Short mmCIF file of C-alpha atoms in Angstrom, two decimals:
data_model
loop_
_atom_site.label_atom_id
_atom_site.label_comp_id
_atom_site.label_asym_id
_atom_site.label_seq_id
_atom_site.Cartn_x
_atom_site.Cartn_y
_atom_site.Cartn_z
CA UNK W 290 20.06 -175.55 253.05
CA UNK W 291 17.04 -177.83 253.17
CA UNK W 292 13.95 -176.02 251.81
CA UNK W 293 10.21 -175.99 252.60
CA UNK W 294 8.65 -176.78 249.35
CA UNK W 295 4.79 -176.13 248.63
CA UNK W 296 3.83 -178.34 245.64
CA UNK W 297 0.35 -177.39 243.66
CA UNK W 298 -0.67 -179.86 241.57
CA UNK W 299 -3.12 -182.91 240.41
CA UNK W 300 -4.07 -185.03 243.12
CA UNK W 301 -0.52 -187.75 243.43
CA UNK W 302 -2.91 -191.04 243.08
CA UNK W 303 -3.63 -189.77 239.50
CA UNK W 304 -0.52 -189.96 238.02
CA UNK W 305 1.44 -191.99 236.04
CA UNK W 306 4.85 -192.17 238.05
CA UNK W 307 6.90 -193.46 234.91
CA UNK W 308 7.08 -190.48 233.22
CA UNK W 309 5.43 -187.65 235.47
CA UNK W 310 7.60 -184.53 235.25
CA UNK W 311 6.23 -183.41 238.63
CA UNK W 312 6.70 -186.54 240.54
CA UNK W 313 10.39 -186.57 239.12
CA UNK W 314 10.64 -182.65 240.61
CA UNK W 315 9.46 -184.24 243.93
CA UNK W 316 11.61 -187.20 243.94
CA UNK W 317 14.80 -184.51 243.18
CA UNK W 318 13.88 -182.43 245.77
CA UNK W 319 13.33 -185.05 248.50
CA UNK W 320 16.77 -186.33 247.57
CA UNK W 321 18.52 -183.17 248.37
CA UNK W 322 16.76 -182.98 252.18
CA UNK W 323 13.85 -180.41 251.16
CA UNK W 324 10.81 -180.73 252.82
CA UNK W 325 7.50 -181.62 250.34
CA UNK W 326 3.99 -180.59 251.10
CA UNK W 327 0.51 -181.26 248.48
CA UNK W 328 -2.15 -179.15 247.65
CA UNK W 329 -4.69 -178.23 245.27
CA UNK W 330 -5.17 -175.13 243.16
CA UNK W 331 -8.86 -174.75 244.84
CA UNK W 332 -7.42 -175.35 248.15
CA UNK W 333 -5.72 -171.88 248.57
CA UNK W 334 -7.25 -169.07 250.95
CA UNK W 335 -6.57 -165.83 251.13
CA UNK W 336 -7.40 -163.32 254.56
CA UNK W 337 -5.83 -159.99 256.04
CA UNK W 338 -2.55 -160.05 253.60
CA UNK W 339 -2.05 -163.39 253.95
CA UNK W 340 -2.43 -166.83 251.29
CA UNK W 341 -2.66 -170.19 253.02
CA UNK W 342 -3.45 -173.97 252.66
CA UNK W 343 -4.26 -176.99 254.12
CA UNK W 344 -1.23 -178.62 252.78
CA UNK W 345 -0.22 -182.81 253.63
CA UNK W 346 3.27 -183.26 254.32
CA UNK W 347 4.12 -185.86 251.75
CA UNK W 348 7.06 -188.36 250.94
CA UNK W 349 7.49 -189.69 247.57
CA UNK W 350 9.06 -193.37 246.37
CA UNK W 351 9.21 -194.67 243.27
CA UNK W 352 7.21 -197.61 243.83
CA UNK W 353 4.23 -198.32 240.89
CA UNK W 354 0.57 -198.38 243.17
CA UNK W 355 2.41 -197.07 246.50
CA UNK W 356 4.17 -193.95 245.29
CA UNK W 357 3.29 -191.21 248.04
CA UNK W 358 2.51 -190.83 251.82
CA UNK W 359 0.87 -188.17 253.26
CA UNK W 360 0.97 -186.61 257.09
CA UNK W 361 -1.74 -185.08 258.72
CA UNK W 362 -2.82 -181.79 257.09
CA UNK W 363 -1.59 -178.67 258.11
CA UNK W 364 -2.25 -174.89 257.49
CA UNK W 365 0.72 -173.69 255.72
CA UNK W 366 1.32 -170.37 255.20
CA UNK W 367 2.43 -169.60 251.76
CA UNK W 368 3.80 -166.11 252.19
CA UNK W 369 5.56 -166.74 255.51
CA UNK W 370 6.25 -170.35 255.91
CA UNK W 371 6.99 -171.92 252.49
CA UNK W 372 10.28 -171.10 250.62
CA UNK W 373 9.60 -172.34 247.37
CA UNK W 374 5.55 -172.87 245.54
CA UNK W 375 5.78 -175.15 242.63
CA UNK W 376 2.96 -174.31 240.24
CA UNK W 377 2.74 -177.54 238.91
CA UNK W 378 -1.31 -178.42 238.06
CA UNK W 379 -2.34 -179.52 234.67
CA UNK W 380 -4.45 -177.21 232.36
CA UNK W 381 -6.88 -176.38 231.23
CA UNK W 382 -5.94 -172.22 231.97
CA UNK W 383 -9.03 -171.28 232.66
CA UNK W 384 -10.54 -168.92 235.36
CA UNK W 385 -9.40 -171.08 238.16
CA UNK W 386 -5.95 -171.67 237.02
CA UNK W 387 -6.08 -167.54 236.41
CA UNK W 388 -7.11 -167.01 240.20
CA UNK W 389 -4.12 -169.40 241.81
CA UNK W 390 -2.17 -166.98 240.00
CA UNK W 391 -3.36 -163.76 241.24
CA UNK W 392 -2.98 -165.02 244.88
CA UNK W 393 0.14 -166.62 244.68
CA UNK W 394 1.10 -163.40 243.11
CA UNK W 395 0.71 -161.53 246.24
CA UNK W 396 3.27 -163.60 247.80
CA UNK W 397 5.86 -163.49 245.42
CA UNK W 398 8.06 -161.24 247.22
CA UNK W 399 8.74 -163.27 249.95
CA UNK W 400 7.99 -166.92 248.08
CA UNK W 401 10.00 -168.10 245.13
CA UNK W 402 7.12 -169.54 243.12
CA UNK W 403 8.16 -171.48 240.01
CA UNK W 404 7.11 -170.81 237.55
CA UNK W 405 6.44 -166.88 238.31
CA UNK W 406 2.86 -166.47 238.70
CA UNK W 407 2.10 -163.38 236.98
CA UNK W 408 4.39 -164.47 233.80
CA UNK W 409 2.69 -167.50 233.55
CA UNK W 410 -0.77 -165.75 233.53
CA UNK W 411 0.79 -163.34 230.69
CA UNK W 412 2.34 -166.10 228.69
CA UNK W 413 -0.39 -168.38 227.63
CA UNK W 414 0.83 -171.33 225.47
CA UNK W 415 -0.01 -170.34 222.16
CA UNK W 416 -0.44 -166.58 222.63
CA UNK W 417 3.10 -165.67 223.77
CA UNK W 418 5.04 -167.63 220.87
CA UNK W 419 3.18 -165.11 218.98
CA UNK W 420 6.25 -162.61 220.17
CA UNK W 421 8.48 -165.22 217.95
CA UNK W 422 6.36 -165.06 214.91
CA UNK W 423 9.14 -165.20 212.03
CA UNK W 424 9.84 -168.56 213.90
CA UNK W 425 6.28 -169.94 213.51
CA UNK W 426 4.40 -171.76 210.67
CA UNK W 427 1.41 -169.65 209.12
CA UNK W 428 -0.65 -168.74 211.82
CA UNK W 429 -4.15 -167.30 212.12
CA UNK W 430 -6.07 -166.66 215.23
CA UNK W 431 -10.20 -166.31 214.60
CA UNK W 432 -14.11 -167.53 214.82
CA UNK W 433 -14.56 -166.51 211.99
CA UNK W 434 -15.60 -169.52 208.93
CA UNK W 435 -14.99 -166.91 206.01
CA UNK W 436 -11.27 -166.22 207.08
CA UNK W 437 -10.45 -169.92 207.74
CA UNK W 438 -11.60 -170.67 204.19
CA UNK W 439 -9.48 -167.82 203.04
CA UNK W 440 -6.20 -169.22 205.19
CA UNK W 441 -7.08 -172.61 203.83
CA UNK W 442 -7.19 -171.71 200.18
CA UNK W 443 -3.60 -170.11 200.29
CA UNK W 444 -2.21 -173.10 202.54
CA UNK W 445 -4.30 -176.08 200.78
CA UNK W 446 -4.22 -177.86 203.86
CA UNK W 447 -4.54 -177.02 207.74
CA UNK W 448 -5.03 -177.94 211.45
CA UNK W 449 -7.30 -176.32 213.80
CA UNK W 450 -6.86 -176.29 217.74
CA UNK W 451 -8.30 -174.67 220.67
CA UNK W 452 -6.08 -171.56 221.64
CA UNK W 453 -5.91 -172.88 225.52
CA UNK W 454 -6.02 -176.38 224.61
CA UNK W 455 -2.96 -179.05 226.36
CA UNK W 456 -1.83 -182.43 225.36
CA UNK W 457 -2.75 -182.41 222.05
CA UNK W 458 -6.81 -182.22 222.40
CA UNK W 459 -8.84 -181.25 220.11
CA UNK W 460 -6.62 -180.65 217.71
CA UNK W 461 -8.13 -181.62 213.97
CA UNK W 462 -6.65 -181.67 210.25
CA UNK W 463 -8.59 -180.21 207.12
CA UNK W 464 -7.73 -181.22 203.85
CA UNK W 465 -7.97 -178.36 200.59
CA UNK W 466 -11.77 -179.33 200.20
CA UNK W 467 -12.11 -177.64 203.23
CA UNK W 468 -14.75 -180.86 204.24
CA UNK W 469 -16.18 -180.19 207.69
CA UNK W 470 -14.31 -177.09 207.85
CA UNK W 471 -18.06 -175.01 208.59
CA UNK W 472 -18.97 -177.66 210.68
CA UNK W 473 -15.76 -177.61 213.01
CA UNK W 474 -15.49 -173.57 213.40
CA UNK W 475 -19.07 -173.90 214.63
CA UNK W 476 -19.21 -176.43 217.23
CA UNK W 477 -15.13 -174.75 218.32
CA UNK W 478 -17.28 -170.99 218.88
CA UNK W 479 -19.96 -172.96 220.96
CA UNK W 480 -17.42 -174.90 223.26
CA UNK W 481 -14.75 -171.48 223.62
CA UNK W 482 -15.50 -168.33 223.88
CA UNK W 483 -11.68 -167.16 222.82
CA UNK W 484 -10.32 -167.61 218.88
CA UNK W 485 -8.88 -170.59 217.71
CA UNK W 486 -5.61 -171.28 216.29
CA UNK W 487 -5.37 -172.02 212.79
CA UNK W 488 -2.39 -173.19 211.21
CA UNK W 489 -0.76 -174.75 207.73
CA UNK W 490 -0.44 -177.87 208.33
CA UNK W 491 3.66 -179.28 208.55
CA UNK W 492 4.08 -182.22 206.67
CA UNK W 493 7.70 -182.86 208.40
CA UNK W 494 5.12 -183.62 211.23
CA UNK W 495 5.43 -187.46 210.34
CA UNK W 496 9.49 -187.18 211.20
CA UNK W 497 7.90 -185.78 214.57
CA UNK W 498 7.56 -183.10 216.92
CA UNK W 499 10.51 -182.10 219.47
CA UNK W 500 10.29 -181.02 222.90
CA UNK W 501 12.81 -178.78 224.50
CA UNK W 502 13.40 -177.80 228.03
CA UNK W 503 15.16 -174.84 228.72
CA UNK W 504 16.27 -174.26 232.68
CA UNK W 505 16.38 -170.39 233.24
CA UNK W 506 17.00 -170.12 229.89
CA UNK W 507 19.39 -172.95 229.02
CA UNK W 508 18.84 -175.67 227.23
CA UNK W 509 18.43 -178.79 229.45
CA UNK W 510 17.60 -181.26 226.94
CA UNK W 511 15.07 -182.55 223.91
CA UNK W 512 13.04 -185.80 222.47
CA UNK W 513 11.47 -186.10 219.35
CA UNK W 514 7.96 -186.93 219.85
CA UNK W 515 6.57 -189.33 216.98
CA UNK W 516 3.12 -189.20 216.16
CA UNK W 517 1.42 -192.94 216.83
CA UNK W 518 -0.28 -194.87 214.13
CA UNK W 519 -2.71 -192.86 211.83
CA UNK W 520 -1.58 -189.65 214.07
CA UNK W 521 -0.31 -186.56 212.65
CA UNK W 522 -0.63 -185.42 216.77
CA UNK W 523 2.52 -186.61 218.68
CA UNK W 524 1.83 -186.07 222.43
CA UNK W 525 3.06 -188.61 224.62
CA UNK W 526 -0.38 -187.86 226.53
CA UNK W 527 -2.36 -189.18 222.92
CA UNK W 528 -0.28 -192.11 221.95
CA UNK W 529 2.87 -190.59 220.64
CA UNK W 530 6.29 -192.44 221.44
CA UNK W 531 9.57 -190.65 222.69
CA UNK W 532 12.89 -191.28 220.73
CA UNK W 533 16.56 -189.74 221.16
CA UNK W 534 17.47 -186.46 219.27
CA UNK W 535 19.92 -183.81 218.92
CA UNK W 536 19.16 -180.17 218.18
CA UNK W 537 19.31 -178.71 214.73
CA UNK W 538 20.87 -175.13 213.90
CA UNK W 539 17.74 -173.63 213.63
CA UNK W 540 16.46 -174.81 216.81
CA UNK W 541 19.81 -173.67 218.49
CA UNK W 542 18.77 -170.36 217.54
CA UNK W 543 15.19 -169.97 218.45
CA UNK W 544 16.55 -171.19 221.93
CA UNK W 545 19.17 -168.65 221.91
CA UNK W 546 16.67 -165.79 221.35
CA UNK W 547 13.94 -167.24 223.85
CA UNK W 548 16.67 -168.10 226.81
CA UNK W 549 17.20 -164.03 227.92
CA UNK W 550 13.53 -163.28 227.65
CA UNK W 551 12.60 -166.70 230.32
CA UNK W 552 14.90 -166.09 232.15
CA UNK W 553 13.98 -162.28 232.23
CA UNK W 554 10.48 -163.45 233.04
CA UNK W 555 11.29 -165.87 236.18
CA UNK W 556 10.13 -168.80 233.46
CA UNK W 557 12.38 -170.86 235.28
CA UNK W 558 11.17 -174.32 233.54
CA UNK W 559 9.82 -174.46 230.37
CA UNK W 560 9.38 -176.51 227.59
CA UNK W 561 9.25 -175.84 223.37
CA UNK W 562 7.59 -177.20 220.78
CA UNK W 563 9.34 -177.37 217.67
CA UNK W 564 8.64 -179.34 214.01
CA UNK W 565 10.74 -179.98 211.60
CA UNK W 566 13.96 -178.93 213.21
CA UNK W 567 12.47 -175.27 212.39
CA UNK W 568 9.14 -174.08 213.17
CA UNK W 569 8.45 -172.99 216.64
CA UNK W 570 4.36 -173.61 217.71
CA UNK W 571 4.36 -173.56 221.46
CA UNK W 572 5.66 -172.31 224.58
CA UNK W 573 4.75 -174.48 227.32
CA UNK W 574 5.13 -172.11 231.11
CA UNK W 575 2.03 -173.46 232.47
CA UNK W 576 3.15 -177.20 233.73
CA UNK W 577 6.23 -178.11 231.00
CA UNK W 578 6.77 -181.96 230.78
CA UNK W 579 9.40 -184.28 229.16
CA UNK W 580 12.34 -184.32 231.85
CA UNK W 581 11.85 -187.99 232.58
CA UNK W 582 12.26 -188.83 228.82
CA UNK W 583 14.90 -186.22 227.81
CA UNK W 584 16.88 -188.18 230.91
CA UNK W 585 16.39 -191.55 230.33
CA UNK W 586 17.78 -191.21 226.54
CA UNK W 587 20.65 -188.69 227.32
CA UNK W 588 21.17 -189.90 231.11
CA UNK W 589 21.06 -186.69 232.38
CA UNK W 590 19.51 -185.11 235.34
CA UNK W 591 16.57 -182.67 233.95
CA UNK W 592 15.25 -182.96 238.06
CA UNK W 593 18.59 -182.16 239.31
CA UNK W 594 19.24 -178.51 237.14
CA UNK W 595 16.14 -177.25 237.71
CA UNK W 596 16.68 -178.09 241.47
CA UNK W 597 19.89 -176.02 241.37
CA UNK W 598 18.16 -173.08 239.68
CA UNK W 599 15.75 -172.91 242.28
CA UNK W 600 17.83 -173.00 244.88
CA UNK W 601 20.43 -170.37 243.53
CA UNK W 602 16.83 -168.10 243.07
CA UNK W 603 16.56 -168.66 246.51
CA UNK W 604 20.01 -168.17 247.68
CA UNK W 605 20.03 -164.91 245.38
CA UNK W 606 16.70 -163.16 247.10
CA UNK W 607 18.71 -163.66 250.43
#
């Protein structure tokens, strides 16, 4: 049955089509007859019960410089005239990002919207892998310059990242002198007003950093992310490079305990972060990545499960 689908993201002539995990969603779902509109986050209304949006009807081709066509805009109801909302902007999660998901909250008994608003909004990245702790290096949330120094004497070395931060910004290495350690906390507690994440630093980072996508709480498929020259970060978004990989024991496991709980959660596309075939440092429910990669080296069809997922959601709320 073709679908209605109400896609909030980026705006389209901003991305890189190659490797866009949202464009790839788009592409899948055009494929299989649904029907694709584009908005913004900042775009969305709501009056008397009801959350709307000027929305373009868009196509999608995978043509480099002409990769989207829009209609004329329309006011699309989300509540009563979309069957599926794709939550699908970048971060940062900030207040605006918070807000889209309040509204499209009050239309998620009628509207599938993927991934479920109010679990996204209680899952932030690197707050809800704190629920997996005895999977996760050494970890210490603060502003506070006196217990940094403490966690960095007992782990001799360290890296320091905002705790809403994406694609591998911001994130900084200190060495057991503790040089610039001060320095960093301070100018971290002017720019956030939130902790930081502090962590000991993985060495096994240099053998790279994997990214798994689990599908309502399957596992779809991984790449090893390798950190680019002089790197220890390994985001594809900062220079890292994608390679092949299969999944360690370990890993197996830590996606065996985190599938129920997704899937529990209506965290129907999501992506891990794992080093060293063993420690677990993110859980990405905001706007996951990687399909395009994860299919190109296991030629797969990343696009094509979470398509079916969706669709047996649908199917399932009648």
């Amino acid at each position: 049955m073709p679908l209605t689908v109400a896609v909030q993201m980026d705006p389209l002539e901003s991305i890189n089509i190659a490797g866009d995990s949202s464009f790839a969603l788009m592409l899948a779902a055009q494929e299989r007859g649904h029907r694709l509109f584009h908005y913004a986050a900042e775009d969305l209304n709501y009056e008397a019960g009801r959350v709307w949006t000027r929305a373009h009807p868009v196509t999608v081709q995978r043509v480099e410089g002409n990769h989207f066509s829009f209609g004329d805009p329309v006011k699309l109801d989300l509540g009563d005239e979309a069957d599926v909302v794709l939550m699908r902007q970048d971060p940062p999660f900030d207040l605006g990002y918070i807000t889209a998901t309040h509204l499209l909250e009050r239309i998620a008994d009628r509207t599938l919207v993927v991934n479920d608003p109010a679990q996204v909004r209680n899952a932030p990245e690197k707050l809800f892998v704190l629920d997996y702790a005895h999977f996760m290096p050494p970890t210490l949330i603060t502003r506070s310059v006196e217990e940094a120094r403490i966690f960095l004497a007992e782990h001799r070395s360290i890296v320091v990242k905002p705790l809403h931060g994406n694609g591998g910004k911001a994130i900084f290495k200190i060495d057991a002198d503790g040089q610039n350690l001060s320095s960093l906390i301070e100018v971290f507690n002017t720019a956030y007003r939130e902790p930081h994440m502090v962590q000991a630093f993985l060495p096994e980072i240099a053998q790279g950093d994997k990214r798994i996508v689990l599908v309502d709480g399957e596992v779809a498929g991984a790449i090893n992310r390798m950190p680019g020259e002089g790197e220890i970060r390994s985001n594809l978004a900062v220079g890292g490079s994608a390679a092949k990989t299969e999944l360690t024991e370990r890993e197996r496991e830590i996606c065996a305990e985190l599938g129920p709980e997704l899937k529990r959660r209506g965290l129907l596309f999501v992506g891990i972060d794992v080093i060293g075939g063993k420690w677990l440092t993110e859980i990405n429910v905001t706007s996951p990545t990687g399909i395009v990669a994860i299919d190109r080296f296991n030629g797969t069809d990343t696009g094509g499960m979470i398509w079916d997922a969706i669709e047996r959601r649908v199917r399932e709320r009648g």
